[in-house]
Amino acid sequence: YKVEFKVRGKKTSETTITKKNVYVVVVLDKSGSMICDSTIDSYAYSTYNEAKEASYDYDWWGNRTYFYGEPTSYKAADNSTIYCSHPKKEVNGSIPASGLLKNKWESAVNGAVNFSSTLLQKIDTAKVSVVTFASDSSSASAWSTQALTASSFGHPVGATNLSGAIDVAQNKLASVNDSTADKIMVIIGDGAPTVPSNRPVNAAYNAATNAKNAGTKIYSIGYEVASGSEAENVLKEIANDDVVNNGVV
């Protein structure tokens, strides 16, 4: 069988898997930078008031000095509304009207949904689970032979706890009592880990190493990751060495 890992606008990775039980955990980054452009100082908040406060400049004493503009709202597939604070940095000589990255988030989610659908169509012994992560990691969903949906991934807000998500995904794979099964983790993210506060990158490396030592194959897909960035280096490091194209572009 051939399985294609696809996210719109990104390169494709392929691997050949023999017909045996296949368990795949899709691990998706739902930190705030997946929906709001932090490179121009636009950040994700769960409430309008928080986003509006972040759209002001303040003086040394905490008084408001300048209001950049209204936040931009976004309603996710799980019906949660997220607010991007107004950008504060200029792009080509002017400050953008919004920091919302709707296409980025929706493309990543749709890519994960399409991957799960293709996987289950091509491999009749496959089962899929999902783990999402921001400041914290979600629990792994139950194993399923049904394709994931957009609402499976919640809504983007918070920091980047990659190590926690890898640990949760690995625990889910380790719970499978089948020594002959293929166990795979597909990690989709856009930034370097920021949680825990003490050496988060090392924590991610350690979590990935533990998973790979246990026999898990890890694929990483960097979504809108700058070439040569720390995020790119992290995503390459956590993937298996024998993965020809780990999707980081």
mmCIF file of C-alpha atoms in Angstrom:
data_model
loop_
_atom_site.group_PDB
_atom_site.id
_atom_site.type_symbol
_atom_site.label_atom_id
_atom_site.label_comp_id
_atom_site.label_asym_id
_atom_site.label_seq_id
_atom_site.Cartn_x
_atom_site.Cartn_y
_atom_site.Cartn_z
ATOM 1 C CA TYR A 1 0.000 0.000 0.000
ATOM 2 C CA LYS A 2 1.038 3.606 -0.509
ATOM 3 C CA VAL A 3 -0.066 6.294 1.901
ATOM 4 C CA GLU A 4 0.274 9.967 0.977
ATOM 5 C CA PHE A 5 0.716 12.598 3.676
ATOM 6 C CA LYS A 6 -0.696 15.781 2.140
ATOM 7 C CA VAL A 7 -1.296 19.323 3.357
ATOM 8 C CA ARG A 8 -2.399 21.780 0.706
ATOM 9 C CA GLY A 9 0.439 23.806 -0.702
ATOM 10 C CA LYS A 10 3.093 21.519 0.731
ATOM 11 C CA LYS A 11 5.160 18.638 -0.606
ATOM 12 C CA THR A 12 4.016 15.014 -0.390
ATOM 13 C CA SER A 13 5.682 12.213 1.524
ATOM 14 C CA GLU A 14 5.064 8.548 0.664
ATOM 15 C CA THR A 15 5.848 5.316 2.424
ATOM 16 C CA THR A 16 5.012 1.716 1.615
ATOM 17 C CA ILE A 17 3.348 -0.240 4.411
ATOM 18 C CA THR A 18 2.726 -3.986 4.392
ATOM 19 C CA LYS A 19 -0.759 -5.257 5.065
ATOM 20 C CA LYS A 20 -0.979 -5.640 8.803
ATOM 21 C CA ASN A 21 -2.690 -3.666 11.506
ATOM 22 C CA VAL A 22 -1.772 -0.002 11.259
ATOM 23 C CA TYR A 23 -2.354 2.503 14.057
ATOM 24 C CA VAL A 24 -1.848 6.190 13.311
ATOM 25 C CA VAL A 25 -2.094 9.121 15.698
ATOM 26 C CA VAL A 26 -2.432 12.506 13.997
ATOM 27 C CA VAL A 27 -0.896 15.168 16.252
ATOM 28 C CA LEU A 28 -1.965 18.697 15.312
ATOM 29 C CA ASP A 29 -0.620 21.981 16.637
ATOM 30 C CA LYS A 30 -3.519 24.242 17.617
ATOM 31 C CA SER A 31 -1.445 26.992 19.195
ATOM 32 C CA GLY A 32 -2.433 30.603 18.558
ATOM 33 C CA SER A 33 0.118 31.111 15.785
ATOM 34 C CA MET A 34 -1.869 28.683 13.624
ATOM 35 C CA ILE A 35 -4.657 31.288 13.354
ATOM 36 C CA CYS A 36 -3.084 34.690 14.197
ATOM 37 C CA ASP A 37 0.113 36.086 12.698
ATOM 38 C CA SER A 38 2.504 36.502 15.624
ATOM 39 C CA THR A 39 5.213 37.822 13.285
ATOM 40 C CA ILE A 40 3.260 41.103 13.135
ATOM 41 C CA ASP A 41 2.290 41.003 16.826
ATOM 42 C CA SER A 42 -1.198 39.599 16.333
ATOM 43 C CA TYR A 43 -2.086 36.998 18.962
ATOM 44 C CA ALA A 44 -4.998 34.636 19.598
ATOM 45 C CA TYR A 45 -7.381 35.085 22.525
ATOM 46 C CA SER A 46 -10.498 33.310 23.678
ATOM 47 C CA THR A 47 -12.402 36.539 24.399
ATOM 48 C CA TYR A 48 -12.931 39.809 22.581
ATOM 49 C CA ASN A 49 -11.955 41.896 25.609
ATOM 50 C CA GLU A 50 -8.570 40.166 25.948
ATOM 51 C CA ALA A 51 -7.844 40.676 22.264
ATOM 52 C CA LYS A 52 -8.889 44.334 22.433
ATOM 53 C CA GLU A 53 -6.617 45.002 25.409
ATOM 54 C CA ALA A 54 -3.745 43.455 23.452
ATOM 55 C CA SER A 55 -4.479 45.835 20.568
ATOM 56 C CA TYR A 56 -3.367 48.859 22.636
ATOM 57 C CA ASP A 57 0.060 50.260 23.343
ATOM 58 C CA TYR A 58 0.757 51.137 26.986
ATOM 59 C CA ASP A 59 3.123 53.528 28.693
ATOM 60 C CA TRP A 60 5.498 52.682 31.546
ATOM 61 C CA TRP A 61 2.710 53.098 34.114
ATOM 62 C CA GLY A 62 0.250 50.842 32.290
ATOM 63 C CA ASN A 63 -1.857 53.576 30.733
ATOM 64 C CA ARG A 64 -3.210 53.123 27.243
ATOM 65 C CA THR A 65 -1.395 55.298 24.721
ATOM 66 C CA TYR A 66 -2.494 54.094 21.294
ATOM 67 C CA PHE A 67 -5.214 51.828 19.879
ATOM 68 C CA TYR A 68 -4.219 49.997 16.698
ATOM 69 C CA GLY A 69 -7.701 48.814 15.808
ATOM 70 C CA GLU A 70 -10.399 46.248 16.458
ATOM 71 C CA PRO A 71 -9.589 42.561 16.820
ATOM 72 C CA THR A 72 -10.631 40.091 14.124
ATOM 73 C CA SER A 73 -12.867 37.163 15.035
ATOM 74 C CA TYR A 74 -12.874 33.631 13.675
ATOM 75 C CA LYS A 75 -15.377 30.842 14.313
ATOM 76 C CA ALA A 76 -13.780 27.387 14.315
ATOM 77 C CA ALA A 77 -15.447 24.140 13.250
ATOM 78 C CA ASP A 78 -16.159 23.287 16.905
ATOM 79 C CA ASN A 79 -18.232 26.527 17.096
ATOM 80 C CA SER A 80 -15.701 28.301 19.336
ATOM 81 C CA THR A 81 -14.887 31.915 18.473
ATOM 82 C CA ILE A 82 -11.256 33.048 18.547
ATOM 83 C CA TYR A 83 -10.086 36.673 18.384
ATOM 84 C CA CYS A 84 -6.850 37.904 16.825
ATOM 85 C CA SER A 85 -5.538 41.113 18.350
ATOM 86 C CA HIS A 86 -4.850 43.879 15.852
ATOM 87 C CA PRO A 87 -1.362 43.760 14.306
ATOM 88 C CA LYS A 88 1.223 46.259 15.538
ATOM 89 C CA LYS A 89 4.067 45.722 13.086
ATOM 90 C CA GLU A 90 4.296 47.161 9.605
ATOM 91 C CA VAL A 91 4.442 45.098 6.435
ATOM 92 C CA ASN A 92 5.730 46.962 3.361
ATOM 93 C CA GLY A 93 5.346 50.302 5.081
ATOM 94 C CA SER A 94 1.907 49.903 6.625
ATOM 95 C CA ILE A 95 0.218 47.949 9.409
ATOM 96 C CA PRO A 96 -2.118 45.232 8.070
ATOM 97 C CA ALA A 97 -5.804 45.488 8.899
ATOM 98 C CA SER A 98 -5.874 41.991 10.399
ATOM 99 C CA GLY A 99 -3.575 39.247 11.611
ATOM 100 C CA LEU A 100 -6.071 36.460 10.928
ATOM 101 C CA LEU A 101 -4.554 33.397 9.219
ATOM 102 C CA LYS A 102 -7.786 31.623 8.287
ATOM 103 C CA ASN A 103 -6.340 29.806 5.288
ATOM 104 C CA LYS A 104 -3.370 28.521 7.269
ATOM 105 C CA TRP A 105 -5.467 26.918 9.998
ATOM 106 C CA GLU A 106 -8.136 25.547 7.685
ATOM 107 C CA SER A 107 -5.593 24.153 5.219
ATOM 108 C CA ALA A 108 -3.741 22.329 7.997
ATOM 109 C CA VAL A 109 -6.982 20.892 9.377
ATOM 110 C CA ASN A 110 -8.295 19.913 5.946
ATOM 111 C CA GLY A 111 -4.964 18.293 5.119
ATOM 112 C CA ALA A 112 -5.168 16.182 8.261
ATOM 113 C CA VAL A 113 -8.789 15.259 7.518
ATOM 114 C CA ASN A 114 -7.939 14.264 3.947
ATOM 115 C CA PHE A 115 -4.953 12.246 5.122
ATOM 116 C CA SER A 116 -7.100 10.241 7.530
ATOM 117 C CA SER A 117 -9.676 9.613 4.806
ATOM 118 C CA THR A 118 -7.027 8.423 2.321
ATOM 119 C CA LEU A 119 -5.327 6.250 4.929
ATOM 120 C CA LEU A 120 -8.540 4.456 5.836
ATOM 121 C CA GLN A 121 -9.549 4.005 2.205
ATOM 122 C CA LYS A 122 -6.208 2.500 1.178
ATOM 123 C CA ILE A 123 -5.502 0.350 4.225
ATOM 124 C CA ASP A 124 -8.449 -1.658 5.482
ATOM 125 C CA THR A 125 -6.571 -2.627 8.646
ATOM 126 C CA ALA A 126 -5.861 0.975 9.676
ATOM 127 C CA LYS A 127 -7.212 2.819 12.676
ATOM 128 C CA VAL A 128 -6.724 6.491 13.480
ATOM 129 C CA SER A 129 -6.681 8.673 16.578
ATOM 130 C CA VAL A 130 -6.078 12.393 17.065
ATOM 131 C CA VAL A 131 -4.181 14.447 19.648
ATOM 132 C CA THR A 132 -4.197 18.244 19.591
ATOM 133 C CA PHE A 133 -1.918 20.531 21.519
ATOM 134 C CA ALA A 134 -1.477 24.155 22.502
ATOM 135 C CA SER A 135 -0.491 25.152 26.055
ATOM 136 C CA ASP A 136 -1.740 21.709 27.077
ATOM 137 C CA SER A 137 -2.277 18.494 25.181
ATOM 138 C CA SER A 138 -5.667 16.903 24.608
ATOM 139 C CA SER A 139 -6.396 13.298 25.422
ATOM 140 C CA ALA A 140 -6.047 10.940 22.492
ATOM 141 C CA SER A 141 -9.351 10.152 20.822
ATOM 142 C CA ALA A 142 -10.602 6.573 20.626
ATOM 143 C CA TRP A 143 -9.278 4.432 17.778
ATOM 144 C CA SER A 144 -11.564 4.773 14.802
ATOM 145 C CA THR A 145 -12.038 3.492 11.289
ATOM 146 C CA GLN A 146 -13.912 6.680 10.402
ATOM 147 C CA ALA A 147 -12.171 9.685 8.861
ATOM 148 C CA LEU A 148 -11.461 12.649 11.116
ATOM 149 C CA THR A 149 -13.569 15.790 10.791
ATOM 150 C CA ALA A 150 -12.631 19.464 11.148
ATOM 151 C CA SER A 151 -14.311 19.623 14.541
ATOM 152 C CA SER A 152 -11.984 16.832 15.741
ATOM 153 C CA PHE A 153 -9.205 19.418 16.044
ATOM 154 C CA GLY A 154 -10.941 21.996 18.242
ATOM 155 C CA HIS A 155 -9.834 25.612 17.940
ATOM 156 C CA PRO A 156 -6.430 27.319 17.927
ATOM 157 C CA VAL A 157 -5.322 29.327 20.956
ATOM 158 C CA GLY A 158 -2.403 29.072 23.394
ATOM 159 C CA ALA A 159 1.281 28.134 23.481
ATOM 160 C CA THR A 160 3.093 25.095 22.001
ATOM 161 C CA ASN A 161 3.412 21.994 24.192
ATOM 162 C CA LEU A 162 4.904 19.605 21.653
ATOM 163 C CA SER A 163 6.531 17.261 24.152
ATOM 164 C CA GLY A 164 3.261 16.766 26.015
ATOM 165 C CA ALA A 165 1.459 15.898 22.780
ATOM 166 C CA ILE A 166 4.127 13.386 21.749
ATOM 167 C CA ASP A 167 3.888 11.720 25.154
ATOM 168 C CA VAL A 168 0.096 11.442 24.906
ATOM 169 C CA ALA A 169 0.268 10.074 21.365
ATOM 170 C CA GLN A 170 2.930 7.548 22.323
ATOM 171 C CA ASN A 171 0.925 6.366 25.312
ATOM 172 C CA LYS A 172 -1.992 5.780 22.965
ATOM 173 C CA LEU A 173 0.180 3.754 20.583
ATOM 174 C CA ALA A 174 1.779 1.841 23.465
ATOM 175 C CA SER A 175 -1.680 0.758 24.617
ATOM 176 C CA VAL A 176 -2.049 -1.328 21.439
ATOM 177 C CA ASN A 177 -1.384 -4.961 22.328
ATOM 178 C CA ASP A 178 -0.122 -6.059 18.920
ATOM 179 C CA SER A 179 3.626 -6.514 18.494
ATOM 180 C CA THR A 180 3.340 -6.873 14.700
ATOM 181 C CA ALA A 181 1.355 -3.669 14.118
ATOM 182 C CA ASP A 182 2.774 -0.574 12.466
ATOM 183 C CA LYS A 183 2.569 2.338 14.892
ATOM 184 C CA ILE A 184 2.836 5.789 13.356
ATOM 185 C CA MET A 185 2.711 9.369 14.587
ATOM 186 C CA VAL A 186 2.091 12.225 12.122
ATOM 187 C CA ILE A 187 2.926 15.597 13.661
ATOM 188 C CA ILE A 188 1.714 18.814 11.998
ATOM 189 C CA GLY A 189 2.942 22.113 13.435
ATOM 190 C CA ASP A 190 4.237 25.569 12.648
ATOM 191 C CA GLY A 191 6.481 26.601 15.502
ATOM 192 C CA ALA A 192 9.155 25.597 17.964
ATOM 193 C CA PRO A 193 7.873 24.340 21.339
ATOM 194 C CA THR A 194 7.423 26.885 24.131
ATOM 195 C CA VAL A 195 6.117 24.577 26.873
ATOM 196 C CA PRO A 196 7.393 23.534 29.392
ATOM 197 C CA SER A 197 9.103 26.787 30.295
ATOM 198 C CA ASN A 198 12.346 24.966 31.145
ATOM 199 C CA ARG A 199 14.092 23.725 27.959
ATOM 200 C CA PRO A 200 10.973 22.961 25.860
ATOM 201 C CA VAL A 201 12.992 21.969 22.783
ATOM 202 C CA ASN A 202 14.960 19.363 24.719
ATOM 203 C CA ALA A 203 11.710 18.077 26.182
ATOM 204 C CA ALA A 204 10.340 17.572 22.659
ATOM 205 C CA TYR A 205 13.527 15.798 21.553
ATOM 206 C CA ASN A 206 13.409 13.483 24.564
ATOM 207 C CA ALA A 207 9.737 12.647 24.033
ATOM 208 C CA ALA A 208 10.333 11.872 20.348
ATOM 209 C CA THR A 209 13.413 9.765 21.120
ATOM 210 C CA ASN A 210 11.468 7.718 23.643
ATOM 211 C CA ALA A 211 8.695 7.138 21.110
ATOM 212 C CA LYS A 212 11.094 6.118 18.330
ATOM 213 C CA ASN A 213 13.002 3.810 20.673
ATOM 214 C CA ALA A 214 9.690 2.091 21.383
ATOM 215 C CA GLY A 215 9.261 1.400 17.655
ATOM 216 C CA THR A 216 7.031 4.287 16.627
ATOM 217 C CA LYS A 217 7.611 5.845 13.217
ATOM 218 C CA ILE A 218 7.324 9.651 13.376
ATOM 219 C CA TYR A 219 6.557 11.879 10.407
ATOM 220 C CA SER A 220 6.647 15.660 10.859
ATOM 221 C CA ILE A 221 4.983 18.205 8.598
ATOM 222 C CA GLY A 222 6.056 21.814 9.032
ATOM 223 C CA TYR A 223 3.278 24.165 8.055
ATOM 224 C CA GLU A 224 4.503 27.580 6.827
ATOM 225 C CA VAL A 225 7.815 27.028 8.586
ATOM 226 C CA ALA A 226 10.694 29.330 7.625
ATOM 227 C CA SER A 227 13.758 27.657 6.149
ATOM 228 C CA GLY A 228 16.575 27.419 8.678
ATOM 229 C CA SER A 229 14.322 28.341 11.603
ATOM 230 C CA GLU A 230 14.346 26.665 14.991
ATOM 231 C CA ALA A 231 10.905 25.240 14.207
ATOM 232 C CA GLU A 232 12.235 23.567 11.063
ATOM 233 C CA ASN A 233 15.182 22.100 12.970
ATOM 234 C CA VAL A 234 12.894 20.742 15.686
ATOM 235 C CA LEU A 235 10.499 19.119 13.240
ATOM 236 C CA LYS A 236 13.357 17.510 11.350
ATOM 237 C CA GLU A 237 14.992 16.258 14.548
ATOM 238 C CA ILE A 238 11.872 14.591 15.942
ATOM 239 C CA ALA A 239 11.145 12.695 12.698
ATOM 240 C CA ASN A 240 12.688 9.314 11.993
ATOM 241 C CA ASP A 241 16.075 9.452 10.244
ATOM 242 C CA ASP A 242 14.954 7.025 7.544
ATOM 243 C CA VAL A 243 12.011 9.186 6.472
ATOM 244 C CA VAL A 244 13.079 10.431 3.040
ATOM 245 C CA ASN A 245 10.928 13.562 3.057
ATOM 246 C CA ASN A 246 9.513 14.514 6.426
ATOM 247 C CA GLY A 247 7.369 17.271 4.949
ATOM 248 C CA VAL A 248 9.309 20.240 6.313
ATOM 249 C CA VAL A 249 9.526 22.755 3.472
#
